[in-house]
CSV table of C-alpha atoms in Angstrom, one decimal:
chain,number,residue,atom,x,y,z
A,1,UNK,CA,91.0,104.9,92.8
A,2,UNK,CA,92.9,107.0,95.4
A,3,UNK,CA,92.3,105.6,98.9
A,4,UNK,CA,95.2,107.1,100.5
A,5,UNK,CA,95.0,106.6,104.2
A,6,UNK,CA,92.5,103.8,104.3
A,7,UNK,CA,94.8,101.0,103.4
A,8,UNK,CA,95.7,100.1,107.1
A,9,UNK,CA,91.9,99.8,107.9
A,10,UNK,CA,91.4,97.7,104.7
A,11,UNK,CA,94.2,95.4,105.8
A,12,UNK,CA,92.9,94.9,109.3
A,13,UNK,CA,89.3,94.4,107.8
A,14,UNK,CA,90.8,91.7,105.5
A,15,UNK,CA,92.7,90.0,108.3
A,16,UNK,CA,89.5,89.9,110.6
A,17,UNK,CA,88.3,86.8,108.6
A,18,UNK,CA,91.6,84.9,108.8
A,19,UNK,CA,95.3,85.2,109.0
A,20,UNK,CA,97.1,85.8,105.6
A,21,UNK,CA,100.1,86.6,103.8
A,22,UNK,CA,100.7,89.8,101.8
A,23,UNK,CA,99.9,88.5,98.3
A,24,UNK,CA,96.6,87.2,99.5
A,25,UNK,CA,95.7,90.4,101.3
A,26,UNK,CA,96.2,92.4,98.2
A,27,UNK,CA,94.2,90.2,96.0
A,28,UNK,CA,91.3,90.1,98.8
A,29,UNK,CA,91.0,93.8,98.9
A,30,UNK,CA,91.1,94.1,95.2
A,31,UNK,CA,88.4,91.2,94.8
A,32,UNK,CA,86.1,92.3,97.6
A,33,UNK,CA,86.1,96.1,96.2
A,34,UNK,CA,85.2,94.5,92.7
A,35,UNK,CA,88.6,96.0,91.2
A,36,UNK,CA,87.6,99.6,92.4
A,37,UNK,CA,90.5,99.8,94.9
A,38,UNK,CA,93.5,98.9,92.6
A,39,UNK,CA,96.7,99.9,94.5
A,40,UNK,CA,100.3,99.1,93.7
A,41,UNK,CA,101.1,96.1,95.7
A,42,UNK,CA,104.8,97.3,96.6
A,43,UNK,CA,103.1,99.8,99.2
A,44,UNK,CA,101.3,97.1,100.9
A,45,UNK,CA,104.2,95.8,102.9
A,46,UNK,CA,105.3,99.3,104.6
A,47,UNK,CA,101.6,99.5,105.8
A,48,UNK,CA,101.9,95.9,107.3
A,49,UNK,CA,105.1,96.8,109.0
A,50,UNK,CA,103.6,99.9,110.5
A,51,UNK,CA,100.5,97.9,111.6
A,52,UNK,CA,103.0,95.3,113.2
A,53,UNK,CA,105.2,98.0,115.1
A,54,UNK,CA,102.0,99.5,116.4
A,55,UNK,CA,100.9,96.2,117.8
A,56,UNK,CA,97.9,96.0,115.4
A,57,UNK,CA,99.0,92.7,113.7
A,58,UNK,CA,101.6,90.1,114.6
A,59,UNK,CA,103.4,87.9,112.0
A,60,UNK,CA,104.9,84.5,111.8
A,61,UNK,CA,106.7,82.5,109.3
A,62,UNK,CA,105.0,79.6,107.8
A,63,UNK,CA,105.2,77.4,104.7
A,64,UNK,CA,102.7,77.0,101.8
A,65,UNK,CA,103.2,74.6,98.9
A,66,UNK,CA,106.9,74.3,99.9
A,67,UNK,CA,107.5,78.1,99.9
A,68,UNK,CA,108.3,80.2,103.0
A,69,UNK,CA,105.3,82.7,103.5
A,70,UNK,CA,105.0,85.5,106.3
A,71,UNK,CA,101.6,85.2,107.6
A,72,UNK,CA,99.9,88.3,109.2
A,73,UNK,CA,97.1,88.0,112.1
A,74,UNK,CA,95.2,90.7,113.6
A,75,UNK,CA,95.7,91.4,117.3
A,76,UNK,CA,93.2,92.5,120.0
A,77,UNK,CA,94.5,96.3,119.7
A,78,UNK,CA,94.0,95.8,115.9
A,79,UNK,CA,90.5,94.7,116.4
A,80,UNK,CA,89.8,97.7,118.6
A,81,UNK,CA,91.3,100.1,116.0
A,82,UNK,CA,89.2,98.4,113.3
A,83,UNK,CA,86.1,99.0,115.3
A,84,UNK,CA,87.1,102.7,115.8
A,85,UNK,CA,88.1,103.0,112.0
A,86,UNK,CA,84.7,101.6,110.9
A,87,UNK,CA,82.7,104.2,113.0
A,88,UNK,CA,84.7,106.9,111.9
A,89,UNK,CA,84.4,105.7,108.1
A,90,UNK,CA,80.6,105.5,108.7
A,91,UNK,CA,80.4,109.1,110.0
A,92,UNK,CA,82.7,110.6,107.1
A,93,UNK,CA,80.8,108.7,104.3
A,94,UNK,CA,77.4,109.7,105.7
A,95,UNK,CA,78.6,113.5,105.9
A,96,UNK,CA,80.0,113.5,102.4
A,97,UNK,CA,76.8,111.5,101.1
A,98,UNK,CA,74.6,114.1,102.5
A,99,UNK,CA,76.7,117.1,101.2
A,100,UNK,CA,77.0,115.3,97.6
A,101,UNK,CA,73.5,114.4,97.3
A,102,UNK,CA,72.2,117.7,98.4
A,103,UNK,CA,74.1,119.3,95.5
B,1,UNK,CA,120.2,91.9,86.5
B,2,UNK,CA,116.5,91.2,86.4
B,3,UNK,CA,113.7,93.5,86.7
B,4,UNK,CA,112.9,92.3,90.0
B,5,UNK,CA,116.6,93.0,91.1
B,6,UNK,CA,116.5,96.3,90.0
B,7,UNK,CA,113.1,97.0,91.6
B,8,UNK,CA,114.5,95.8,95.0
B,9,UNK,CA,117.9,97.7,94.6
B,10,UNK,CA,115.9,100.8,94.2
B,11,UNK,CA,113.3,100.1,96.8
B,12,UNK,CA,115.9,99.2,99.5
B,13,UNK,CA,118.1,102.2,98.9
B,14,UNK,CA,119.4,103.5,102.2
B,15,UNK,CA,117.8,100.7,104.5
B,16,UNK,CA,119.7,99.0,107.2
B,17,UNK,CA,121.0,95.5,106.4
B,18,UNK,CA,118.4,93.9,108.3
B,19,UNK,CA,115.6,95.8,106.8
B,20,UNK,CA,117.0,95.1,103.2
B,21,UNK,CA,116.9,91.5,103.9
B,22,UNK,CA,113.4,91.7,105.4
B,23,UNK,CA,112.3,93.5,102.2
B,24,UNK,CA,113.8,91.3,99.8
B,25,UNK,CA,112.4,88.0,101.3
B,26,UNK,CA,108.8,89.5,101.3
B,27,UNK,CA,108.9,91.0,97.9
B,28,UNK,CA,110.5,87.9,96.5
B,29,UNK,CA,107.6,85.8,98.1
B,30,UNK,CA,104.8,88.4,96.8
B,31,UNK,CA,106.5,88.4,93.3
B,32,UNK,CA,106.6,84.6,93.1
B,33,UNK,CA,103.0,84.2,94.3
B,34,UNK,CA,101.8,86.8,91.7
B,35,UNK,CA,104.0,85.2,88.8
B,36,UNK,CA,102.5,81.9,89.6
B,37,UNK,CA,99.0,83.2,89.7
B,38,UNK,CA,99.5,84.8,86.2
B,39,UNK,CA,100.9,81.6,84.7
B,40,UNK,CA,97.8,79.6,86.2
B,41,UNK,CA,95.7,82.1,84.5
B,42,UNK,CA,97.4,81.1,81.2
B,43,UNK,CA,100.0,84.0,80.9
B,44,UNK,CA,103.5,83.1,79.2
B,45,UNK,CA,106.4,83.2,81.6
B,46,UNK,CA,107.7,86.6,80.5
B,47,UNK,CA,104.1,88.2,80.4
B,48,UNK,CA,103.8,86.7,84.0
B,49,UNK,CA,106.9,88.3,84.9
B,50,UNK,CA,106.1,91.7,83.6
B,51,UNK,CA,102.7,91.8,85.2
B,52,UNK,CA,104.1,90.8,88.7
B,53,UNK,CA,106.4,93.5,88.5
B,54,UNK,CA,104.0,96.0,87.3
B,55,UNK,CA,101.7,95.1,90.1
B,56,UNK,CA,104.6,96.2,92.6
B,57,UNK,CA,104.5,99.6,91.4
B,58,UNK,CA,107.0,102.4,91.5
B,59,UNK,CA,110.2,101.3,93.5
B,60,UNK,CA,110.9,104.8,94.5
B,61,UNK,CA,107.5,105.2,96.1
B,62,UNK,CA,107.8,101.9,97.9
B,63,UNK,CA,111.4,103.1,99.1
B,64,UNK,CA,110.1,106.3,100.5
B,65,UNK,CA,107.5,104.4,102.4
B,66,UNK,CA,109.8,101.6,103.7
B,67,UNK,CA,112.1,104.3,105.1
B,68,UNK,CA,109.2,105.9,107.0
B,69,UNK,CA,108.7,102.4,108.8
B,70,UNK,CA,111.8,100.5,108.7
B,71,UNK,CA,115.4,101.2,109.9
B,72,UNK,CA,117.6,103.3,107.7
B,73,UNK,CA,121.4,102.4,107.6
B,74,UNK,CA,122.2,105.7,109.4
B,75,UNK,CA,119.6,104.8,112.2
B,76,UNK,CA,121.2,101.4,112.6
B,77,UNK,CA,124.5,102.9,112.9
B,78,UNK,CA,123.3,105.2,115.5
B,79,UNK,CA,122.0,102.3,117.4
B,80,UNK,CA,124.9,100.2,117.2
B,81,UNK,CA,127.2,103.0,118.1
B,82,UNK,CA,125.0,104.0,121.0
B,83,UNK,CA,124.8,100.3,122.5
B,84,UNK,CA,128.5,100.2,122.0
B,85,UNK,CA,128.8,103.5,124.0
B,86,UNK,CA,126.6,102.2,126.9
B,87,UNK,CA,128.2,98.9,127.1
B,88,UNK,CA,131.7,100.5,127.2
B,89,UNK,CA,130.5,102.9,130.0
B,90,UNK,CA,128.7,100.0,132.0
B,91,UNK,CA,131.6,97.7,131.7
B,92,UNK,CA,134.1,100.1,133.3
B,93,UNK,CA,133.1,100.9,136.8
B,94,UNK,CA,135.6,103.8,137.3
B,95,UNK,CA,134.0,105.5,134.3
B,96,UNK,CA,130.4,105.1,135.8
B,97,UNK,CA,131.5,106.5,139.2
B,98,UNK,CA,133.1,109.3,137.3
B,99,UNK,CA,129.6,110.7,136.4
B,100,UNK,CA,128.6,111.7,139.8
B,101,UNK,CA,131.9,113.2,140.1
B,102,UNK,CA,131.3,115.6,137.4
B,103,UNK,CA,128.9,118.0,139.2
B,104,UNK,CA,131.5,117.9,142.3
B,105,UNK,CA,134.1,118.9,140.0
B,106,UNK,CA,132.1,121.8,138.3
B,107,UNK,CA,131.3,123.1,141.8
B,108,UNK,CA,134.9,123.1,142.7
B,109,UNK,CA,135.9,124.9,139.7
B,110,UNK,CA,133.0,127.4,140.3
B,111,UNK,CA,134.1,127.9,143.9
B,112,UNK,CA,138.0,128.4,142.8
B,113,UNK,CA,136.7,131.0,140.0
B,114,UNK,CA,134.6,132.7,142.4
B,115,UNK,CA,137.2,133.4,145.2
B,116,UNK,CA,139.9,134.2,142.4
B,117,UNK,CA,137.8,137.1,141.4
B,118,UNK,CA,136.3,135.7,138.3
B,119,UNK,CA,132.8,135.9,139.2
B,120,UNK,CA,131.4,136.1,135.6
B,121,UNK,CA,133.3,133.1,134.4
B,122,UNK,CA,132.2,131.3,137.5
B,123,UNK,CA,128.3,132.0,136.8
B,124,UNK,CA,128.8,130.9,133.2
B,125,UNK,CA,130.4,127.9,134.1
B,126,UNK,CA,127.8,127.1,136.9
B,127,UNK,CA,125.0,127.9,134.5
B,128,UNK,CA,126.6,125.5,131.8
B,129,UNK,CA,126.7,122.9,134.3
B,130,UNK,CA,123.2,123.1,135.2
B,131,UNK,CA,122.3,123.0,131.6
B,132,UNK,CA,124.3,119.9,131.0
B,133,UNK,CA,123.0,118.3,134.4
B,134,UNK,CA,120.0,116.4,132.9
B,135,UNK,CA,122.5,114.5,130.6
B,136,UNK,CA,124.8,113.5,133.5
B,137,UNK,CA,121.9,112.8,135.9
B,138,UNK,CA,120.0,110.5,133.3
B,139,UNK,CA,121.5,107.2,134.2
B,140,UNK,CA,120.3,107.6,137.7
B,141,UNK,CA,116.8,108.8,137.0
B,142,UNK,CA,113.7,106.8,136.7
B,143,UNK,CA,112.9,107.8,133.2
B,144,UNK,CA,112.9,104.4,131.4
B,145,UNK,CA,109.1,104.5,130.3
B,146,UNK,CA,107.7,106.2,127.3
B,147,UNK,CA,105.8,109.3,128.9
B,148,UNK,CA,108.9,110.0,131.5
B,149,UNK,CA,111.2,109.8,128.9
B,150,UNK,CA,109.3,112.5,126.9
B,151,UNK,CA,109.1,114.8,130.0
B,152,UNK,CA,112.9,114.2,130.6
B,153,UNK,CA,113.6,115.2,126.8
B,154,UNK,CA,111.5,118.5,127.2
B,155,UNK,CA,113.4,119.2,130.5
B,156,UNK,CA,116.9,118.5,128.9
B,157,UNK,CA,116.2,120.9,125.9
B,158,UNK,CA,114.8,123.4,128.0
B,159,UNK,CA,117.8,123.3,130.4
B,160,UNK,CA,120.2,123.4,127.6
B,161,UNK,CA,118.7,126.3,125.8
B,162,UNK,CA,117.9,128.2,128.8
B,163,UNK,CA,121.5,127.8,130.0
B,164,UNK,CA,122.8,129.2,126.7
B,165,UNK,CA,120.4,131.9,126.5
B,166,UNK,CA,121.3,132.8,130.1
B,167,UNK,CA,125.0,132.9,129.4
B,168,UNK,CA,124.9,134.8,126.1
B,169,UNK,CA,122.3,137.0,127.3
B,170,UNK,CA,121.5,139.9,124.9
B,171,UNK,CA,124.4,138.6,122.6
B,172,UNK,CA,122.5,135.4,122.0
B,173,UNK,CA,121.6,136.7,118.5
B,174,UNK,CA,125.0,137.9,117.7
B,175,UNK,CA,126.5,134.5,118.7
B,176,UNK,CA,123.7,132.4,117.2
B,177,UNK,CA,125.7,130.9,114.2
B,178,UNK,CA,128.1,129.5,117.0
B,179,UNK,CA,125.1,128.3,119.0
B,180,UNK,CA,123.3,126.8,116.0
B,181,UNK,CA,126.4,125.0,115.0
B,182,UNK,CA,126.9,123.7,118.6
B,183,UNK,CA,123.3,122.5,118.9
B,184,UNK,CA,123.2,121.3,115.3
B,185,UNK,CA,124.8,117.7,116.1
B,186,UNK,CA,122.7,117.3,119.1
B,187,UNK,CA,119.3,118.3,117.2
B,188,UNK,CA,120.2,115.7,114.5
B,189,UNK,CA,120.8,113.0,117.0
B,190,UNK,CA,117.4,113.9,118.7
B,191,UNK,CA,115.8,113.7,115.1
B,192,UNK,CA,117.1,110.4,114.4
B,193,UNK,CA,116.1,109.0,117.7
B,194,UNK,CA,112.6,110.5,117.3
B,195,UNK,CA,112.7,108.6,113.9
B,196,UNK,CA,113.8,105.2,115.4
B,197,UNK,CA,111.3,105.7,118.5
B,198,UNK,CA,108.4,105.7,115.6
B,199,UNK,CA,109.7,102.7,114.1
B,200,UNK,CA,110.6,100.3,117.1
B,201,UNK,CA,107.9,99.0,119.4
B,202,UNK,CA,108.6,100.4,123.0
B,203,UNK,CA,109.5,97.0,124.1
B,204,UNK,CA,112.4,97.0,121.8
B,205,UNK,CA,113.8,100.4,122.7
B,206,UNK,CA,117.3,100.3,123.9
B,207,UNK,CA,118.0,102.7,127.0
B,208,UNK,CA,119.7,105.2,124.7
B,209,UNK,CA,116.1,105.8,123.0
B,210,UNK,CA,114.8,107.0,126.5
B,211,UNK,CA,117.5,109.9,126.7
């Protein structure tokens, strides 16, 4: 399913629970959407870089199973942006549902 | 060359060296995690490789997205050269002192031209000098915040184009090819700087990005 433009919000939502690395973020989005939101994982990192340069997430190097991993953590600004994104999404979703169900 | 190497070569095309290293490291980590997960689920090694690579998607699409958020080689070169120019200027006190001398020199030339009967040329030189003045005054102005630098850039472009329009007057259109070719390198620099500003956090901006 095409969910262009919503990936940053989905990443922030995933990071609300715990800091995570790219692969786990991608898997969590797919699992939590029950496979509906299936996206190409190569596009995840540009979105993460953008969020990082905007100060929404911060990253640090860590080691997991002997392998280096870059972990991402949501910042205070990121939490604020997510709250705003949630409200906007609810309003949009309500509006589209009203129109489609009224048809 | 493996499938992943091919993918990385395409995805990192035209990116700066540091950006390439960053992308290579993160995609390599991601690929290995995906491959390990597929093997744990019972896939054969070559099948796991294929599925990890497929999951990354189209390398060209990733490259387009990376170029929007990471520095390209051209942008990194501009930053490097700009930093070199700034340090070369600041490390030579006589060159730095020359900056305030430029308006005085322009005024002297204008006065000389005016009193030798070249009033029209004197006017053009004066207007040209006024047009260039924001650039010369920049090192001495308190413009090094995001919003102030934005105001400064607007003033700079208004002053430059205003000076050109004033000097050429009704003939501006006739000489537009010359004006456009003169302004093109400036516009290109401005465009590249705008792109770098979008990619770097404000805290990491070198002084040249404020201009």
